[in-house]
Amino acid sequence: MTAPKYHLTSYGCQMNKLDSELVESKLRQLGYVAAPAEADADVVLLNTCSVRQHAEDRVWSKLGKLRIRKRTDPGLVVGVLGCMAQEHKRYLLARMPHVDLVVGPSAFGDIDRTVEQARRKNGELAAEREPARTKHEVQGAGVVQVDHGVSGDTIVRDVRVRPHRSQAFVSIMRGCNMPCTYCIVPTTRGEEISRPVADIVEEAQRLCDDGVTEITLLGQTVNAYGRDLPGKPTLALLLRALHEIPALRRLAFITSHPNFLGPDLITALAELPKVARYLHLPVQSGSNRVLKTMRRGYTVERYLARVEQLLAAAPDFELHSDFIVGYPGETEADFEESVALLRRVDFAQSYVFKYSPRPGTVAAELPDDVPEAEKERRNQVLLAAQEELTLRRNVAHVGQTVEVLVEGASKVAGRLSGRTVHHRLVHFASDDLELLGQHVPVRVTSALAHSCIGELQAHDAAGARCAGPVEVGEQ
Ligand code: 5AD
Ligand code: SF4
């Protein structure tokens, strides 16, 4: 029997991409192989995101195309995984008979069995394998595994399945307990569940044994880590434990919530030299009125006080943020306060999102009263302000030599790309793929809005070696 081929596409955040790696590792353990292209796959899986309508629309459109393909290829197994599976399970099964399996983000732990069951249901897989033993609901056209699944964190990760040789993501907690009115994540991903310190350290150690030198810890509110665990270990404690791994050279974590940036974490950030020098601390809005209606749980003043405490203890830190523009009731004056705050904090990087009502959230009950054109304008204004700040910081680096962890080949031929401790993207001329995964000195020679260009400096060949080339985006 030839090995079944799968094709998996991720539509969401870093957590979603890491989930895809875990799903792949599970399927490969069962003998599945990655199809070179979607058209060659026996099983097409879409790992989806519900955070904004735009992300969902891309998946609906892809499902439309797969429906047409399935007319001539009835054995094809189509699976919707992740947040949309959780959010739209009924609709997917009732209205999309070409969808064979629907697996929510808390049920990736037995994805292999779910896929096998769907293939069996499609008649593709004869009874040669054992029937699935875990509890799957079989509804209408497809197999559903959403609310009662086995968590992806039970998967003993195959550390070789990862896109970058020198860097890896590690999930330290799932779900979110915060009450932000606009956000669908607490619904799709459920309550906060932290992984025990020992499990995380063990996984990180195995990754480092396999050549990883940079680890980014993931959680929706990563700095609230541990409050659900016995003994309440903190992120600070976890960072200190991971810091002990000799081969690890850089340690980052995303995404933090301002309310959990306490003194113990600030002290750890100041003391631990391997910790990357940026903090992704989304503020969402610069207006106290909007923050209150968003139920973010802090004021602009409190946010600024936390940032000041951090910078007093660790002045080399740079701040990154997320902003939402066009939240219900956001006036021009509210928006101007966001622009002012962005400039005042002097964020090094910001993601700006146009408010998108998510059915079932508190904010979805409010009138979505900022017209689309105005949301777009505010989006552009805030992005332009951020670009100006980012460019200014990049220009200030011209002439300096920075340490770059080389990630891969740039889209521009003859160049490699990597990131600094501040997560700044740097491109430099070289075609020496032996450098991938190494930390090398690069002198910055020019600055662009989203990256720097530099020249590789003489260095010792220290650092991890890396297997295959990876392409990194370049503006
Ligand atoms: N509309 C627009 N942006 C949103 N975000 C979360 N929910 C929404 C929504 N309904 C943004 C927030 C969050 C980031 C991951 O996505 O800024 O920090
Ligand atoms: Fe969503 Fe707020 Fe939780 Fe972030 S903290 S995932 S914005 S509910």
XYZ file of C-alpha atoms and ligand atoms in Angstrom:
501
model
C 0.000 0.000 0.000
C 1.437 3.429 -0.909
C 1.668 5.892 1.954
C -1.313 8.276 2.129
C -0.412 11.888 1.361
C -1.625 14.901 3.316
C -1.491 18.626 2.649
C -1.942 21.048 5.534
C -2.374 24.827 5.262
C -2.291 27.189 8.259
C -4.393 30.341 8.155
C -3.739 31.802 11.587
C -1.366 32.958 14.283
C 1.881 31.367 15.519
C -0.082 29.097 17.853
C -2.014 27.856 14.847
C 1.221 27.194 12.928
C 2.655 25.286 15.863
C -0.567 23.241 16.094
C -0.052 22.375 12.422
C 3.448 21.104 13.216
C 1.992 18.905 15.973
C -0.707 17.570 13.634
C 1.938 16.803 11.001
C 4.091 15.034 13.523
C 1.111 12.852 14.525
C 0.242 11.987 10.925
C 3.852 11.173 10.048
C 4.076 8.840 13.029
C 1.165 6.954 11.404
C 3.011 6.663 8.078
C 1.454 9.617 6.226
C 3.753 11.687 4.014
C 3.519 15.351 3.040
C 2.184 15.847 -0.499
C 4.384 18.092 -2.644
C 1.272 20.087 -3.646
C -2.337 20.184 -2.530
C -3.453 18.630 -5.841
C -1.440 15.470 -5.022
C -2.909 14.981 -1.540
C -5.356 12.285 -0.406
C -6.127 14.332 2.702
C -6.404 18.133 2.551
C -6.439 19.834 5.956
C -7.083 23.521 6.604
C -5.986 24.796 10.026
C -8.176 27.854 10.436
C -8.464 31.119 12.360
C -11.575 33.014 13.520
C -10.012 36.144 14.938
C -11.173 38.324 12.049
C -13.701 37.862 9.251
C -11.001 38.173 6.593
C -9.217 35.020 7.844
C -12.502 33.110 7.746
C -13.365 34.355 4.255
C -10.152 32.884 2.864
C -11.129 29.476 4.220
C -14.719 29.644 2.934
C -13.335 30.423 -0.500
C -10.849 27.532 -0.322
C -13.655 25.189 0.746
C -15.630 26.292 -2.312
C -12.751 25.191 -4.557
C -12.386 21.878 -2.739
C -16.097 21.204 -3.221
C -15.567 21.390 -6.990
C -12.485 19.139 -6.837
C -14.363 16.559 -4.834
C -16.922 16.082 -7.620
C -14.249 14.322 -9.665
C -12.241 12.996 -6.701
C -14.797 11.587 -4.227
C -12.176 9.729 -2.165
C -10.504 13.014 -1.198
C -10.699 13.734 2.533
C -11.271 17.386 3.413
C -10.706 18.492 7.009
C -11.336 21.788 8.759
C -9.194 22.154 11.878
C -8.773 24.895 14.465
C -10.891 27.825 15.514
C -13.422 27.759 12.640
C -14.020 24.064 13.302
C -14.975 24.954 16.840
C -16.994 27.995 15.863
C -18.871 26.693 12.817
C -19.088 22.963 13.414
C -22.821 22.726 12.811
C -22.792 24.798 9.660
C -19.782 22.930 8.270
C -21.408 19.555 8.711
C -24.936 20.516 7.767
C -24.179 22.752 4.799
C -20.840 21.500 3.525
C -21.191 17.781 2.852
C -17.781 17.710 1.191
C -16.146 18.411 4.580
C -15.223 15.051 6.101
C -13.743 16.052 9.412
C -14.052 18.957 11.784
C -11.486 19.128 14.598
C -11.337 21.937 17.167
C -8.114 23.321 18.640
C -8.526 21.371 21.867
C -8.744 18.034 20.040
C -5.533 17.726 18.048
C -4.192 15.029 20.372
C -5.912 12.233 18.440
C -6.040 13.837 15.002
C -4.499 10.692 13.501
C -7.473 8.571 14.546
C -9.936 11.226 13.404
C -8.334 11.376 9.960
C -8.329 7.592 9.686
C -11.970 7.461 10.665
C -12.868 10.013 8.029
C -10.962 8.061 5.378
C -12.728 4.886 6.412
C -16.048 6.675 6.195
C -15.150 7.809 2.688
C -14.593 4.182 1.786
C -10.967 4.933 0.982
C -9.574 2.933 3.785
C -10.733 -0.679 3.967
C -11.149 -2.318 7.359
C -7.452 -3.177 7.467
C -6.782 -0.805 10.335
C -8.326 -0.940 13.779
C -11.435 1.198 14.144
C -10.962 4.363 16.184
C -11.333 3.787 19.894
C -11.688 7.354 21.107
C -14.997 9.116 21.276
C -15.780 10.823 17.974
C -19.183 12.041 17.098
C -20.133 11.009 13.592
C -22.641 13.574 12.435
C -24.319 13.968 9.078
C -21.637 13.959 6.454
C -18.520 14.028 8.566
C -16.540 13.191 11.681
C -16.474 15.837 14.394
C -14.013 16.120 17.218
C -14.339 19.413 19.010
C -15.296 19.742 22.644
C -14.231 16.424 24.154
C -10.963 15.909 22.388
C -7.493 14.977 23.510
C -5.378 18.144 23.831
C -2.551 18.732 21.371
C -0.265 19.197 24.371
C -0.422 15.453 24.985
C 1.399 14.930 21.688
C 4.977 13.853 22.261
C 6.416 16.219 19.750
C 8.604 14.912 16.980
C 11.186 17.684 17.243
C 12.404 17.027 13.688
C 9.083 18.296 12.261
C 9.635 22.045 12.188
C 10.095 24.653 9.484
C 13.273 26.262 10.839
C 16.302 24.314 11.965
C 17.571 26.824 14.505
C 14.342 28.224 15.911
C 11.229 26.680 17.321
C 7.971 27.620 18.989
C 6.853 25.928 22.189
C 3.293 26.210 23.472
C 3.289 26.827 27.227
C -0.402 27.500 27.715
C -3.607 27.310 25.760
C -6.866 29.217 25.930
C -7.630 32.572 27.496
C -9.614 33.672 30.562
C -9.718 37.385 29.726
C -13.002 39.147 29.022
C -12.014 41.330 26.009
C -15.335 42.124 24.377
C -14.229 41.874 20.733
C -12.314 38.620 20.925
C -13.465 35.166 19.867
C -10.406 33.349 21.257
C -11.848 32.477 24.688
C -14.803 30.848 22.850
C -12.790 28.910 20.298
C -9.812 27.974 22.463
C -11.504 27.714 25.845
C -10.149 28.264 29.343
C -6.481 28.785 30.183
C -4.580 25.530 30.586
C -0.863 25.788 31.376
C 1.625 22.990 30.754
C 3.789 21.865 33.665
C 7.282 23.423 33.821
C 8.976 20.005 33.583
C 7.166 19.122 30.316
C 8.141 22.426 28.728
C 11.778 22.167 29.824
C 11.961 18.583 28.538
C 10.570 19.590 25.135
C 12.913 22.590 24.943
C 15.876 20.377 25.816
C 15.007 17.917 23.042
C 14.666 20.784 20.560
C 18.066 22.155 21.578
C 19.599 18.669 21.317
C 18.335 18.721 17.715
C 20.031 22.011 16.855
C 17.561 24.678 18.017
C 19.205 27.797 19.485
C 16.181 30.125 19.723
C 12.871 29.262 21.356
C 9.746 31.402 21.382
C 7.204 30.467 24.030
C 3.580 30.790 22.972
C 0.388 31.571 24.837
C -2.585 33.916 24.301
C -1.708 35.623 27.592
C 1.715 34.085 27.967
C 2.672 36.110 31.040
C -0.366 34.788 32.944
C 1.324 31.385 32.676
C 0.965 28.967 35.549
C -1.846 30.469 37.612
C -3.948 27.329 37.001
C -1.126 24.935 37.999
C -0.350 23.521 41.453
C 2.185 25.757 43.194
C 1.437 28.513 40.647
C 4.765 28.622 38.782
C 5.231 31.920 36.938
C 6.599 32.831 33.530
C 9.596 34.332 35.348
C 10.319 30.968 36.957
C 9.922 29.174 33.638
C 12.278 31.601 31.883
C 14.877 31.015 34.591
C 14.557 27.235 34.194
C 14.883 27.367 30.393
C 17.792 29.781 30.658
C 19.841 26.921 32.126
C 19.841 24.941 28.857
C 23.411 25.514 27.633
C 22.718 25.215 23.876
C 19.858 27.714 24.026
C 20.991 31.178 22.993
C 17.780 33.178 22.651
C 14.469 32.948 24.447
C 11.383 34.975 23.524
C 7.699 34.797 24.438
C 4.444 36.066 22.886
C 1.842 37.483 23.594
C 1.790 39.322 26.928
C -1.127 41.065 28.620
C -0.338 44.393 30.360
C -2.068 43.310 33.573
C 0.381 40.465 34.172
C 3.601 42.413 33.686
C 4.562 42.253 37.354
C 7.802 43.010 39.241
C 9.042 39.384 39.236
C 8.773 39.170 35.447
C 10.430 42.569 34.999
C 13.313 41.466 37.251
C 13.725 38.230 35.284
C 13.773 40.118 31.971
C 16.414 42.477 33.322
C 18.559 39.661 34.710
C 18.428 36.987 32.010
C 20.746 37.826 29.112
C 19.396 35.127 26.787
C 15.917 36.681 26.804
C 15.223 38.577 23.546
C 15.034 42.321 24.124
C 11.475 42.982 22.935
C 8.121 42.659 24.585
C 4.919 42.202 22.601
C 2.478 43.984 24.897
C -0.691 44.852 22.947
C -2.363 48.029 24.173
C -5.252 47.882 21.607
C -6.286 51.539 22.087
C -4.940 54.817 23.449
C -8.368 55.941 24.708
C -9.392 55.118 28.275
C -13.026 55.221 27.221
C -12.459 52.611 24.493
C -10.234 50.459 26.738
C -13.021 50.412 29.275
C -15.689 49.360 26.793
C -13.274 46.726 25.450
C -12.926 45.466 29.065
C -9.159 45.378 28.794
C -8.787 45.928 32.538
C -6.246 48.785 32.490
C -6.000 52.472 31.697
C -3.489 54.208 29.458
C -1.793 55.563 32.609
C -1.437 52.099 34.092
C -0.081 50.733 30.824
C 2.482 53.539 30.674
C 3.492 52.973 34.300
C 4.214 49.288 33.581
C 6.235 50.180 30.509
C 8.226 52.725 32.529
C 8.964 50.115 35.198
C 10.179 47.707 32.537
C 12.391 50.277 30.837
C 13.809 51.462 34.159
C 14.940 47.898 34.909
C 15.815 46.849 31.347
C 16.429 49.956 29.193
C 17.431 47.931 26.137
C 13.892 46.549 25.716
C 11.738 47.583 22.750
C 7.951 47.475 22.875
C 5.663 45.925 20.245
C 1.895 46.416 20.192
C -1.416 45.513 18.565
C -4.044 48.178 17.934
C -7.670 47.832 16.904
C -9.129 50.745 14.933
C -12.828 51.374 14.367
C -14.074 49.630 17.507
C -17.806 50.390 18.045
C -18.191 53.990 19.183
C -14.534 54.922 18.526
C -14.563 58.654 17.764
C -11.972 60.625 15.891
C -10.736 61.927 19.272
C -10.381 58.346 20.614
C -8.452 57.401 17.519
C -6.155 60.418 17.850
C -5.345 59.174 21.366
C -4.203 55.862 19.857
C -1.906 57.725 17.461
C -0.560 59.813 20.353
C 0.057 56.738 22.511
C 1.817 54.924 19.680
C 4.189 57.880 19.389
C 4.587 58.347 23.118
C 5.608 54.735 23.775
C 7.637 54.843 20.571
C 6.705 51.263 19.721
C 9.273 49.478 17.581
C 6.539 47.555 15.775
C 2.732 47.450 15.772
C 0.099 45.315 14.144
C -2.984 47.358 13.328
C -6.342 45.657 12.831
C -9.644 47.025 11.596
C -12.343 46.005 14.034
C -14.222 42.965 12.755
C -17.376 41.919 14.651
C -17.205 38.282 15.740
C -20.635 36.702 16.204
C -21.166 35.565 19.786
C -18.824 38.143 21.346
C -20.056 40.963 23.580
C -18.944 43.628 21.100
C -20.907 41.999 18.288
C -24.064 43.213 20.066
C -22.927 46.823 19.657
C -23.556 48.729 16.441
C -20.523 48.398 14.141
C -20.809 52.136 13.547
C -17.437 53.184 12.146
C -17.822 53.008 8.358
C -15.441 50.669 6.525
C -13.785 53.552 4.654
C -13.094 55.311 7.947
C -11.684 52.119 9.496
C -9.412 51.847 6.487
C -8.285 55.458 6.827
C -7.503 55.047 10.545
C -5.679 51.825 9.758
C -3.505 53.601 7.188
C -2.827 56.606 9.449
C -1.734 54.415 12.366
C 0.362 52.169 10.123
C 2.070 55.205 8.583
C 2.853 56.572 12.067
C 4.306 53.192 13.065
C 6.362 52.953 9.862
C 7.854 56.328 10.594
C 8.912 55.189 14.093
C 10.235 51.846 12.851
C 12.205 53.505 10.084
C 13.686 55.985 12.543
C 14.862 53.132 14.786
C 16.248 51.232 11.808
C 18.115 54.311 10.582
C 19.617 54.736 14.056
C 21.190 51.285 13.622
C 23.099 52.249 10.476
C 26.796 51.889 11.213
C 26.227 49.555 14.181
C 27.175 45.892 14.248
C 24.336 43.676 15.438
C 24.162 39.963 16.227
C 21.905 38.210 13.727
C 20.522 34.709 14.094
C 20.500 33.599 10.454
C 17.072 32.213 9.549
C 17.222 31.509 5.851
C 17.708 32.606 2.282
C 16.137 35.953 1.507
C 13.726 36.321 -1.422
C 16.426 38.423 -3.067
C 18.979 36.026 -4.582
C 22.415 36.007 -2.990
C 21.171 37.258 0.360
C 20.534 35.651 3.717
C 18.164 36.988 6.362
C 17.913 36.780 10.103
C 16.765 38.574 13.217
C 18.424 40.530 15.999
C 17.640 40.287 19.719
C 15.063 43.006 19.054
C 13.366 40.861 16.397
C 14.633 43.286 13.749
C 14.877 41.698 10.294
C 18.332 42.062 8.716
C 19.354 41.001 5.199
C 22.981 40.635 4.124
C 24.852 39.418 1.063
C 25.949 35.791 1.346
C 25.105 32.487 -0.261
C 26.816 30.406 2.410
C 23.999 28.159 3.625
C 26.365 26.875 6.323
C 25.531 30.101 8.140
C 21.892 29.116 8.675
C 21.239 28.718 12.379
C 24.380 30.612 13.369
C 24.583 33.880 15.270
C 26.751 36.180 13.171
C 27.824 39.837 13.399
C 26.378 42.066 10.677
C 27.173 45.749 10.229
C 24.026 47.642 9.244
C 24.638 49.729 6.126
C 21.131 50.951 5.230
C 17.631 50.994 6.673
C 14.229 50.319 5.144
C 10.799 50.691 6.762
C 10.567 47.027 7.783
C 14.148 45.779 7.734
C 17.835 46.639 7.617
C 20.482 45.754 5.065
C 23.961 44.955 6.301
C 27.360 43.400 5.665
C 28.543 40.205 7.273
C 31.564 40.768 9.543
C 34.417 38.381 10.270
C 33.424 35.887 12.990
C 34.231 32.566 14.610
C 32.212 29.690 13.172
C 30.354 29.111 16.437
C 26.675 28.237 16.673
C 24.394 25.520 15.438
C 24.503 24.178 11.908
C 21.332 23.876 10.004
C 19.959 21.426 7.420
C 17.781 22.991 4.748
C 17.288 26.517 3.417
C 14.202 28.433 4.489
C 12.879 31.443 2.617
C 12.332 34.577 4.640
C 10.106 37.453 3.538
C 11.778 40.607 2.331
C 10.085 43.868 1.624
N -11.342 42.596 15.269
C -10.133 43.117 14.969
N -9.009 42.741 15.578
C -9.082 41.792 16.529
N -8.150 41.230 17.308
C -8.738 40.317 18.092
N -10.063 40.276 17.862
C -10.299 41.204 16.885
C -11.473 41.634 16.215
N -12.674 41.133 16.503
C -6.744 41.608 17.257
C -6.234 42.134 18.602
C -5.363 41.011 19.084
C -4.850 40.435 17.780
C -4.311 39.064 17.838
O -5.982 40.464 16.938
O -5.461 43.294 18.372
O -4.308 41.447 19.913
Fe -8.429 37.769 23.039
Fe -8.117 39.475 25.112
Fe -7.537 36.833 25.410
Fe -5.954 38.375 23.883
S -6.312 38.620 26.110
S -6.748 36.314 23.344
S -7.435 39.802 22.971
S -9.581 37.726 25.015
